[in-house]
Every structure is written in structure tokens, then in C-alpha cells.
PDB file of C-alpha atoms in Angstrom:
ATOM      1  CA  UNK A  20      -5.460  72.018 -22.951  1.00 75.00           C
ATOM      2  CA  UNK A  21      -6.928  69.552 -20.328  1.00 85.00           C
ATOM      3  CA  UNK A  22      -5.063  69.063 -17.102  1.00 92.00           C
ATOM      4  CA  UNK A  23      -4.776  66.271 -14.770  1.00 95.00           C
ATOM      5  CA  UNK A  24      -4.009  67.124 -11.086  1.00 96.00           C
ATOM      6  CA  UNK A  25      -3.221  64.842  -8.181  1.00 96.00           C
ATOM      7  CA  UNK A  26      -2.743  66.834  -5.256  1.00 95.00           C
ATOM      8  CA  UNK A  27      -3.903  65.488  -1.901  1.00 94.00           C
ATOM      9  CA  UNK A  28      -3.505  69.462  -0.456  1.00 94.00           C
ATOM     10  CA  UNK A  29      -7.226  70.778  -0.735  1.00 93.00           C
ATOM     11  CA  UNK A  30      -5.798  74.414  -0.549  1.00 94.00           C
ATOM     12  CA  UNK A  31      -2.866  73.870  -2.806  1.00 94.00           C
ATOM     13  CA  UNK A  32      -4.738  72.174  -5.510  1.00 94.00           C
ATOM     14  CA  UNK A  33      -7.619  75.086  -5.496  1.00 94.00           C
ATOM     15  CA  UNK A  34      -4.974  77.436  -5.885  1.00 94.00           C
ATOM     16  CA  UNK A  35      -2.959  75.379  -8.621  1.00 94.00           C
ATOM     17  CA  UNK A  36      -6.550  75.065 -10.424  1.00 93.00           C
ATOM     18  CA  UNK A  37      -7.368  78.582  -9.997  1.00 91.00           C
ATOM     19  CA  UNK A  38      -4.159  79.831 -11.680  1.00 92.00           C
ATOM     20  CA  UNK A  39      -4.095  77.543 -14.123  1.00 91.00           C
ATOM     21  CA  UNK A  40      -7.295  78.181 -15.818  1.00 88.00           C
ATOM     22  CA  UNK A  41      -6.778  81.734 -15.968  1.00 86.00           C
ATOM     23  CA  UNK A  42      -3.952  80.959 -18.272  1.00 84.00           C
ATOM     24  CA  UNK A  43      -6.105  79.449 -20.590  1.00 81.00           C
ATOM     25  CA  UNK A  44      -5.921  75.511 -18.932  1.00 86.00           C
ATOM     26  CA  UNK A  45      -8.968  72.987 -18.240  1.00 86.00           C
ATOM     27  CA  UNK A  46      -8.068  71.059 -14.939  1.00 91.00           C
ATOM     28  CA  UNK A  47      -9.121  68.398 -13.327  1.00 92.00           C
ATOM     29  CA  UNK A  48      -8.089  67.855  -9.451  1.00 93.00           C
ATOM     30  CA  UNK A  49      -8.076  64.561  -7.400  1.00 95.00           C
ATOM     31  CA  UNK A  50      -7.113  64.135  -3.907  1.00 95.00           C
ATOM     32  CA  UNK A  51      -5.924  60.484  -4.913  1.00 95.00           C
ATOM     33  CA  UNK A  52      -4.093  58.213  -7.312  1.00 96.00           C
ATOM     34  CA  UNK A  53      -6.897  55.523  -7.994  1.00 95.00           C
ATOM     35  CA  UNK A  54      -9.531  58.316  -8.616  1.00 95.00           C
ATOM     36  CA  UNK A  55      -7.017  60.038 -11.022  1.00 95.00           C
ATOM     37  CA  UNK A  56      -5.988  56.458 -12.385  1.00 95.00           C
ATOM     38  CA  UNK A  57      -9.844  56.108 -12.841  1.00 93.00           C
ATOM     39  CA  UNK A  58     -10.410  59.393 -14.853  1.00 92.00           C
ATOM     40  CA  UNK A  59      -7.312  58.839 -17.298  1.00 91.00           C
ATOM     41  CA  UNK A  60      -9.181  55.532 -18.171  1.00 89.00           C
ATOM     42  CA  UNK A  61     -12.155  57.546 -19.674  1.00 85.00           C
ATOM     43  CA  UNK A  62     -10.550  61.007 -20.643  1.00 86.00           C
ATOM     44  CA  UNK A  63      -7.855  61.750 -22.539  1.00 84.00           C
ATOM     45  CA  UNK A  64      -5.539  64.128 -20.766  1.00 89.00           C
ATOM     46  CA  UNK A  65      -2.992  66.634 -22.441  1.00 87.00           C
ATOM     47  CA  UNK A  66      -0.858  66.904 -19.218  1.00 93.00           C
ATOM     48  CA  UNK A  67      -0.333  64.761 -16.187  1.00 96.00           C
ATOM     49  CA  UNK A  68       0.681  67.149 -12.748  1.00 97.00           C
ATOM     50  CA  UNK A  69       1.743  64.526 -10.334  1.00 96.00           C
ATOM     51  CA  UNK A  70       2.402  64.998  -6.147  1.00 96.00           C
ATOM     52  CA  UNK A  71       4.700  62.406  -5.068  1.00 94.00           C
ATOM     53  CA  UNK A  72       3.469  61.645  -1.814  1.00 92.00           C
ATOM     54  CA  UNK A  73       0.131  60.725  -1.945  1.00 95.00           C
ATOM     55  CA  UNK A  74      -2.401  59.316   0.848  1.00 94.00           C
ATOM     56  CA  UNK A  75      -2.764  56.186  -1.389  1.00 93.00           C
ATOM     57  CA  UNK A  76       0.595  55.193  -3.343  1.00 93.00           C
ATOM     58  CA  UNK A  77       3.963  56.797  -4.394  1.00 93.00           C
ATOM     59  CA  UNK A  78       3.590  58.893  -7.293  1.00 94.00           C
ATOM     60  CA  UNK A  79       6.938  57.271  -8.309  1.00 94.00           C
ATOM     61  CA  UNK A  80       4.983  54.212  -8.821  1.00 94.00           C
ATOM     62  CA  UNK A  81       1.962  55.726 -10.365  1.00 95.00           C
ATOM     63  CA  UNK A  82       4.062  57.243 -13.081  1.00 95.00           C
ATOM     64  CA  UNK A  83       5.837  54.081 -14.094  1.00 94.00           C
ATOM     65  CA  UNK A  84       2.155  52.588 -14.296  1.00 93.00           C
ATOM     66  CA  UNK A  85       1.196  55.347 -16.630  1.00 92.00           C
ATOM     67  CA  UNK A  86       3.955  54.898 -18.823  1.00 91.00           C
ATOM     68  CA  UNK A  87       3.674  50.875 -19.104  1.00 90.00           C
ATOM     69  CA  UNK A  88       0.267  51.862 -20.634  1.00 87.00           C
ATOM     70  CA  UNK A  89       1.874  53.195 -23.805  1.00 84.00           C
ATOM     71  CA  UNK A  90       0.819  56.524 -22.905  1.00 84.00           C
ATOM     72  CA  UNK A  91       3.019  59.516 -24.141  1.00 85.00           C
ATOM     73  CA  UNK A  92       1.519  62.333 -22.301  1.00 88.00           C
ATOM     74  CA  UNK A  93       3.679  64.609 -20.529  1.00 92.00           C
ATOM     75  CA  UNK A  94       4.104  64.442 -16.962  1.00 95.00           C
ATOM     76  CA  UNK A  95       5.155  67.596 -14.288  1.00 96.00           C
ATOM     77  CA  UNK A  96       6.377  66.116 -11.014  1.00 96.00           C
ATOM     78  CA  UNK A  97       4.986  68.833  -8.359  1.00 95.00           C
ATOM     79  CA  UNK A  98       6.601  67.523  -5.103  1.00 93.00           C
ATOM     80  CA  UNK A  99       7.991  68.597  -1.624  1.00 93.00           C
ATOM     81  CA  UNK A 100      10.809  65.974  -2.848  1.00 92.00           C
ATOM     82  CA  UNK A 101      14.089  68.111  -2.761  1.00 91.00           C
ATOM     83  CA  UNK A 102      17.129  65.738  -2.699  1.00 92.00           C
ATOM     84  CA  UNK A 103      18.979  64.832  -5.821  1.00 93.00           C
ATOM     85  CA  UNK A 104      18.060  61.274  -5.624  1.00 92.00           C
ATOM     86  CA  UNK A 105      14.387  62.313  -5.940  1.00 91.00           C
ATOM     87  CA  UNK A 106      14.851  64.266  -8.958  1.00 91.00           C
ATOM     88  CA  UNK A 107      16.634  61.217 -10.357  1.00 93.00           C
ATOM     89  CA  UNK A 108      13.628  59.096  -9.388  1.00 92.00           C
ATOM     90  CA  UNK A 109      10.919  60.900 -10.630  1.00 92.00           C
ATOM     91  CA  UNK A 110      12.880  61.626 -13.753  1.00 93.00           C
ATOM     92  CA  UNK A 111      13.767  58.262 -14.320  1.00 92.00           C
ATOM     93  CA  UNK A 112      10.303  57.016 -13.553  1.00 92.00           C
ATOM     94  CA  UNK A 113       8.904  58.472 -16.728  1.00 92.00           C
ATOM     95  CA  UNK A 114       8.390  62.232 -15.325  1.00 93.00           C
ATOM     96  CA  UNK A 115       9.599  64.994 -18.085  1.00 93.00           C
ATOM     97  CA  UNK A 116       9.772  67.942 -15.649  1.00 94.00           C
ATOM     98  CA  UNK A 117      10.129  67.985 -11.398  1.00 95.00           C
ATOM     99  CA  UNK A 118       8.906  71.345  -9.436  1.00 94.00           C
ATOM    100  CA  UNK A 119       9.753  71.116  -6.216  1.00 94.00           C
ATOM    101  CA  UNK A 120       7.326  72.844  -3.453  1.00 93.00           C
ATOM    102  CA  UNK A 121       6.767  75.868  -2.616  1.00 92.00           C
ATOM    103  CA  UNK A 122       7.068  77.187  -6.547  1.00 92.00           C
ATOM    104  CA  UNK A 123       5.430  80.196  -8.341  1.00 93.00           C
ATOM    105  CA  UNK A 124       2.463  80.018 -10.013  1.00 93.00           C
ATOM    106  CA  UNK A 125       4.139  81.615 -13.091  1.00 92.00           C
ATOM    107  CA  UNK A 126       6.458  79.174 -13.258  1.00 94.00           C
ATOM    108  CA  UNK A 127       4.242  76.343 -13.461  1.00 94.00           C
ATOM    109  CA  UNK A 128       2.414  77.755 -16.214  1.00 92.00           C
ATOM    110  CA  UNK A 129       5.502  78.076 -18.142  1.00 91.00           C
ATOM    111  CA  UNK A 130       6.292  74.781 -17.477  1.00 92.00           C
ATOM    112  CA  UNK A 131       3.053  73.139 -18.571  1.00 92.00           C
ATOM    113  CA  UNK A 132       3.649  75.289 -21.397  1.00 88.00           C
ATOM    114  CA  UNK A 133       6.847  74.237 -22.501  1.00 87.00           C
ATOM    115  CA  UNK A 134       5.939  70.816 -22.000  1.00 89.00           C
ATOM    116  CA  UNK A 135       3.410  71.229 -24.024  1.00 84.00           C
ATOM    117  CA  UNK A 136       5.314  72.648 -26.908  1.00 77.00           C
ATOM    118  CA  UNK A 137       7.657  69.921 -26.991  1.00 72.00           C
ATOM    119  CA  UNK A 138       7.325  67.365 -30.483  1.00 56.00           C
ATOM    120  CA  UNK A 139       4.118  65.648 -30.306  1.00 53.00           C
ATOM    121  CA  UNK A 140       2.715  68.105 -27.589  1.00 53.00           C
ATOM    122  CA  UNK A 141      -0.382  69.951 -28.208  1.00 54.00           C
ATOM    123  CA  UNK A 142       0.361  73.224 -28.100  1.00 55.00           C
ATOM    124  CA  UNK A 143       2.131  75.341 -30.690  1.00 56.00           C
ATOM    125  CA  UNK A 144       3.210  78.760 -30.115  1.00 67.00           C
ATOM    126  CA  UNK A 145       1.077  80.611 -32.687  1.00 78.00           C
ATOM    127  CA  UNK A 146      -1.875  79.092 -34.641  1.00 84.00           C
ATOM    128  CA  UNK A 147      -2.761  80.733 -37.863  1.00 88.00           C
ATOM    129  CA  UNK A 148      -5.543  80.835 -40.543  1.00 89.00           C
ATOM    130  CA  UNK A 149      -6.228  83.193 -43.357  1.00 90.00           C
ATOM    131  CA  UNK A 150      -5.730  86.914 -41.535  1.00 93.00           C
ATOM    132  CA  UNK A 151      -6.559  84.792 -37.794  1.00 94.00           C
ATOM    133  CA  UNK A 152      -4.267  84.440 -35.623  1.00 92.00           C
ATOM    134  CA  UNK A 153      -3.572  83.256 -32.055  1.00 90.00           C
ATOM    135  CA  UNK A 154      -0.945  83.207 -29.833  1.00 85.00           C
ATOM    136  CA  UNK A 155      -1.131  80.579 -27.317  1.00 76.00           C
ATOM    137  CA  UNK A 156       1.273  81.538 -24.963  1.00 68.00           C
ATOM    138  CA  UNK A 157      -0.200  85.300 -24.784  1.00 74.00           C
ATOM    139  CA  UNK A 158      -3.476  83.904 -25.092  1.00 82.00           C
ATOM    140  CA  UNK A 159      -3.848  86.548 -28.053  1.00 89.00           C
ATOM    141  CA  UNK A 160      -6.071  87.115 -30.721  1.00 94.00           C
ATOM    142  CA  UNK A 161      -5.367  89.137 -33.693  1.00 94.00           C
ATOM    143  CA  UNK A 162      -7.494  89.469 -37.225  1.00 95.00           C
ATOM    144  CA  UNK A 163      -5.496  91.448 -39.696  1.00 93.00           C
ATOM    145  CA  UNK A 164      -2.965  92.028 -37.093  1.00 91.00           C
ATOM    146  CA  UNK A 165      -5.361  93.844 -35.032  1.00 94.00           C
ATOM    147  CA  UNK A 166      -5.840  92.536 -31.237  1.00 94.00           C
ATOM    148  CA  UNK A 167      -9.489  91.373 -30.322  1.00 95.00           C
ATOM    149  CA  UNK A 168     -11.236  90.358 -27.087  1.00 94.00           C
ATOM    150  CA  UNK A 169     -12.386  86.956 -26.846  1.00 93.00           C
ATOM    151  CA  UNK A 170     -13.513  85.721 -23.787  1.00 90.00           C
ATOM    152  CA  UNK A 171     -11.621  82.473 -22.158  1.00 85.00           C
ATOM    153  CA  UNK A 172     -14.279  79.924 -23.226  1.00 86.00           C
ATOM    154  CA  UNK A 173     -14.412  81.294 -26.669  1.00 91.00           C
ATOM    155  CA  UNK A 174     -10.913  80.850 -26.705  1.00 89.00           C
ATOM    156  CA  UNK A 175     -10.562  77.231 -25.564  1.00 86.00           C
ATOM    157  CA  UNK A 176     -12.973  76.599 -28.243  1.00 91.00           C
ATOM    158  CA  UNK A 177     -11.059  78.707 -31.093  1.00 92.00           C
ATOM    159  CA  UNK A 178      -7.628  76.533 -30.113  1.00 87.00           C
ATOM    160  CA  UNK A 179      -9.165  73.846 -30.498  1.00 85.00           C
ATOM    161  CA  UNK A 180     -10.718  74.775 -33.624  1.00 91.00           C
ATOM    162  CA  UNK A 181      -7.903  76.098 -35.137  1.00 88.00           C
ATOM    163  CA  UNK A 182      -5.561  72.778 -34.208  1.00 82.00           C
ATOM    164  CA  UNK A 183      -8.110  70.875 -36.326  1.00 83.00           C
ATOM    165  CA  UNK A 184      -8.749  73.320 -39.036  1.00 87.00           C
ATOM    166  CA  UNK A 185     -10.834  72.018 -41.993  1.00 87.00           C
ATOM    167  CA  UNK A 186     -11.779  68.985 -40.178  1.00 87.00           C
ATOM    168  CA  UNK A 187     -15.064  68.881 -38.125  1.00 90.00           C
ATOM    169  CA  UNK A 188     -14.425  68.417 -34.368  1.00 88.00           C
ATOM    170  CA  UNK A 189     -16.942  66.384 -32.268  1.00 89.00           C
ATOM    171  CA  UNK A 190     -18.902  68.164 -29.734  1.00 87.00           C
ATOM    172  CA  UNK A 191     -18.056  65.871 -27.229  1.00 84.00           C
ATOM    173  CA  UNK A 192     -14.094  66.380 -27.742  1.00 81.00           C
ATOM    174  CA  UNK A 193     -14.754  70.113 -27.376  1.00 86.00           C
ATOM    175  CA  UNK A 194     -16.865  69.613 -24.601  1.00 83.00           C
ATOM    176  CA  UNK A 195     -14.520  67.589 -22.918  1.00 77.00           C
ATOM    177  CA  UNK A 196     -11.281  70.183 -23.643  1.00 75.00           C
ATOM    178  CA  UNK A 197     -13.266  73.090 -22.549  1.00 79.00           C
ATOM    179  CA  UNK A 198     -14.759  72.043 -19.327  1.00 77.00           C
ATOM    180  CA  UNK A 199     -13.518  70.310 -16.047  1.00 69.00           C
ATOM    181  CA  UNK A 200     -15.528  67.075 -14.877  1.00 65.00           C
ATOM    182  CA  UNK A 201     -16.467  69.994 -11.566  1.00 62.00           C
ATOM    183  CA  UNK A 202     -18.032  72.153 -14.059  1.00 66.00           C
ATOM    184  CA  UNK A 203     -22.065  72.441 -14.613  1.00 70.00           C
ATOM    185  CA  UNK A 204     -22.630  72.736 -18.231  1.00 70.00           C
ATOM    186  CA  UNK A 205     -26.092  73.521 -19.268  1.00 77.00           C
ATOM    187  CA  UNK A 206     -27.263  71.357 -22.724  1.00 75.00           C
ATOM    188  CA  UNK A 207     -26.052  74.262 -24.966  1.00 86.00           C
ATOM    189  CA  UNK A 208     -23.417  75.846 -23.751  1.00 89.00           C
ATOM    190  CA  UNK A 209     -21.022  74.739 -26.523  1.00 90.00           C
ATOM    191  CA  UNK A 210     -23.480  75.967 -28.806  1.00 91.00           C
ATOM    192  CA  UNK A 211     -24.094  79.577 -27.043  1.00 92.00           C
ATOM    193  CA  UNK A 212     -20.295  79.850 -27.162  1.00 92.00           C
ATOM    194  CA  UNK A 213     -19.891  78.985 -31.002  1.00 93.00           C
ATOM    195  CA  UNK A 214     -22.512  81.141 -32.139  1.00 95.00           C
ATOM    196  CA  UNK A 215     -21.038  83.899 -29.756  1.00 95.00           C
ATOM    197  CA  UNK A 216     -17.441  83.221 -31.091  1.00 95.00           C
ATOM    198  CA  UNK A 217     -19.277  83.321 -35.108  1.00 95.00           C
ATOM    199  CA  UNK A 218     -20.228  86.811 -34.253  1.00 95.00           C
ATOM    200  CA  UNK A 219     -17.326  88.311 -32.755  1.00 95.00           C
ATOM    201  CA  UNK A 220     -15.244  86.861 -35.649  1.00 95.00           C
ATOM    202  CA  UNK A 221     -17.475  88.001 -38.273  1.00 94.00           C
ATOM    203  CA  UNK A 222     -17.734  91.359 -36.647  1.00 95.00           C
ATOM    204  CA  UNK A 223     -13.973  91.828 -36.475  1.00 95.00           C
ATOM    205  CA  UNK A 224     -13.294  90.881 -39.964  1.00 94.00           C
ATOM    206  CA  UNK A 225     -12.199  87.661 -39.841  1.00 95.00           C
ATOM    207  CA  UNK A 226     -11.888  85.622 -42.896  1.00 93.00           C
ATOM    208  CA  UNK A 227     -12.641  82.386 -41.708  1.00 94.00           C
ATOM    209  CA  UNK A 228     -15.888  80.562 -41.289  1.00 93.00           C
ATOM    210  CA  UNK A 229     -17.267  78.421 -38.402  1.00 95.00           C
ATOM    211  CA  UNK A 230     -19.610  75.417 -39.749  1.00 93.00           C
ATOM    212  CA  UNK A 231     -21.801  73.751 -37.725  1.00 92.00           C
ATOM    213  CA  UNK A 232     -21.991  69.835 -38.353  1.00 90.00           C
ATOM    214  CA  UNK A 233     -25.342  69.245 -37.507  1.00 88.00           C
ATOM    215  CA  UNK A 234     -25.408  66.840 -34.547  1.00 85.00           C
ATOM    216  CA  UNK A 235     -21.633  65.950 -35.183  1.00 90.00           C
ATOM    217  CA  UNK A 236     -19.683  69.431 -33.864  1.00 91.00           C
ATOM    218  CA  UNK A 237     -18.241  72.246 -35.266  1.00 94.00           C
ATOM    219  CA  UNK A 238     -15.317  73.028 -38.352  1.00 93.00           C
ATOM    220  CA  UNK A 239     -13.329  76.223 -39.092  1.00 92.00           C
ATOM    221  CA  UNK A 240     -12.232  76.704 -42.777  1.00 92.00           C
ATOM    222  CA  UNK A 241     -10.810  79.645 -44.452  1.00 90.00           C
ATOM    223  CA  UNK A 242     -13.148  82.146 -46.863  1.00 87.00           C
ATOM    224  CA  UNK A 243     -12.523  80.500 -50.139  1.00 79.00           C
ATOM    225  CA  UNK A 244     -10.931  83.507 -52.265  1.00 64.00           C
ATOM    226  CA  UNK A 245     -12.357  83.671 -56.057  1.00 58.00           C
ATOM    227  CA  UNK A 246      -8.285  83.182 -57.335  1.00 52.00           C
ATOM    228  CA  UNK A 247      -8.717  79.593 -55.337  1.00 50.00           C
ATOM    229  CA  UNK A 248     -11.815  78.582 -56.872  1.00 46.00           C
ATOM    230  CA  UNK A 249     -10.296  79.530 -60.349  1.00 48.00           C
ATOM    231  CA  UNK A 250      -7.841  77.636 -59.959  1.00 44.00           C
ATOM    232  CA  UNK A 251      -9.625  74.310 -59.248  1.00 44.00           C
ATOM    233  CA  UNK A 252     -12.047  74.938 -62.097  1.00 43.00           C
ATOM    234  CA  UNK A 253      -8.866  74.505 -63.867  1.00 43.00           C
ATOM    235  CA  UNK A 254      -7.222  71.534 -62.964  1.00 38.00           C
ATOM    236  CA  UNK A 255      -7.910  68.909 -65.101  1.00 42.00           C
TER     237      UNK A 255
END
């Protein structure tokens, strides 16, 4: 799930970064509106976290912009904003949750999460295929019911696997949901973690395959059982 931050608090927004991607989120963090206004234009975001008072506009304002665009994505209000007429103003703006400051850390994973869950968010609560399954809120994954360690890379790029199963996803959407614009990638490190993933699947029993499109990305399927491919000898 790729993040959006506007946070004009250098320590704040490393910390709100730091616990969000060890529950599984990609962030990315700007100290201003126009840069984050700038990023949204060329990356599509899952979730918008948005600090009211920032050094270059209301985030009141901002909000209503990003919601004249069309765009549905949800937005968290994260703001020192306490009064009841704030809440009502960022709520009425086009914001679907309000945190105010000084929260947990737990909390505002929960939050993104349940946001996220909501119709027409991107995040269900457990993803399933053949004897694979993952639970996204646990960050779990089980083959056959039995729990196995993947590694938080590997996962980001199992999710988002899984959410497209039997359809190839593009290397650059993958790239782009498992690494923040801060990140240094190396050329083929979407390929080391693939092939990684491939083993660790294979070696835990999974029945699932990972395809590589040549050039294109990558697609999970489910092993084709023999009683399938019976059956569509069969149909006429």
C-alpha cells in the first residue's frame, strides 16, 4: 500500500515513516503541499495523510483541491487541530478520518488500515489462492495453514500479486508499490525479490506459480489440478 505524507515536522514525519513501513506500508514524506501536489500528479497513491497546518497552504484547502480532481483516495487528517469546528472542517472538506496530535503509532496504523478496507479500498483482510494465504492486517503468511517467513519486500510484492491474481502486473506498478521515491533500487531488485519469493513458495509447498512476463512483470496463478483440466477438455 503506497502512502502519501505531508508533514512539515522533520522528526515527526521520520517517525510516522518509520512505523509505518514496518507494518507493511510504502511512504512517501513531503515537507510541503505543492511538492506533495506534484507527486500525486505522477503516482498513484493508495492513502493521502494530510497535516493541516502547513508552511505553504491550509491542508483544508489542499484536500478540497484533491477531491475536485475526481480522486477517491482516502484521506487521514493528522493535525494539532483539536476543536470541534476543526473536525467539522476537515471532515467536511473531503477528509474520511481526523487524528489529532500527539496519537499512537498503533493507532494510526489501524486507521490507515481501516481506511483502507473500506468499499473500493485496497486492502482486504485476507487474500487467498489455492492452499496460500495472507492476512493483511497480521501481515501473515500461511501455505496449508502452516505459518511461513517472508521477508517485508517479498511481502509487498506477494499482496500485490495476489490482488491481481491471474493477471500479469507491470514491473513498474510493482516497483512503484514496493518502494518509496527516497529509496535506491538497484536495476534488479524486483527481480532478486521474485525469484527469492519463487523459492520460498515452492519450498514451503505452495500451490501456486509465479510467471515471469518477459519484459512486461510478473503473474501468480494457481497449480492447475488434473480434475480442472478434465473438465475443460470436456466442455464443448
Amino acid at each position: 500500500m503506497r502512502v502519501l505524507l505531508a508533514e512539515d515536522n522533520p522528526r515527526l514525519a521520520i517517525l510516522i515513516a518509520e512505523g509505518l513501513e514496518a507494518e507493511g506500508f510504502v511512504l512517501d514524506r513531503f515537507a510541503s503541499l505543492s511538492v506533495a501536489w506534484e507527486s500525486m500528479a505522477v503516482t498513484p497513491y493508495d492513502l493521502l495523510l494530510i497535516d493541516l497546518g502547513m508552511p505553504d497552504g491550509d491542508g483544508v484547502d489542499f484536500i478540497r483541491a484533491v477531491r475536485r480532481t475526481g480522486s477517491g483516495a482516502p484521506i487521514l487528517v493528522i493535525t494539532a487541530r483539536n476543536g470541534l469546528g476543526d473536525r467539522v472542517g476537515g471532515l467536511d472538506s473531503g477528509a474520511d478520518d481526523y487524528l489529532v496530535k500527539p496519537f499512537d503509532m498503533a493507532e494510526l496504523a489501524a486507521r490507515c488500515r481501516a481506511l483502507l478496507r473500506r468499499p473500493g479500498g485496497c486492502l482486504g483482510i485476507t487474500l487467498s489462492l489455492g492452499n496460500l494465504d495472507f492476512d493483511t492486517v497480521a501481515r501473515e503468511v500461511r501455505v496449508g495453514g502452516r505459518v511461513i517467513h517472508v521477508p517485508p519486500r517479498e511481502l509487498d510484492l506477494l499482496e500485490r500479486l495476489m490482488r491481481r491474481a491471474g493477471h500479469v502486473v507491470s514491473k513498474t506498478s510493482l516497483e512503484e508499490a514496493m518502494y518509496a521515491l527516497s529509496s535506491e533500487v538497484t536495476p534488479n531488485a524486483l527481480e532478486a525479490a521474485a525469484s527469492r519469493l519463487r523459492r520460498r513458495l515452492g519450498a514451503a509447498g505452495a500451490d501456486v506459480i509465479l510467471h515471469t512476463a518477459h519484459g512486461v512483470g510478473y503473474m501468480l496463478v494457481p497449480v492447475p489440478h488434473p480434475a480442472d483440466a478434465g473438465a475443460e477438455r470436456e466442455t464443448p
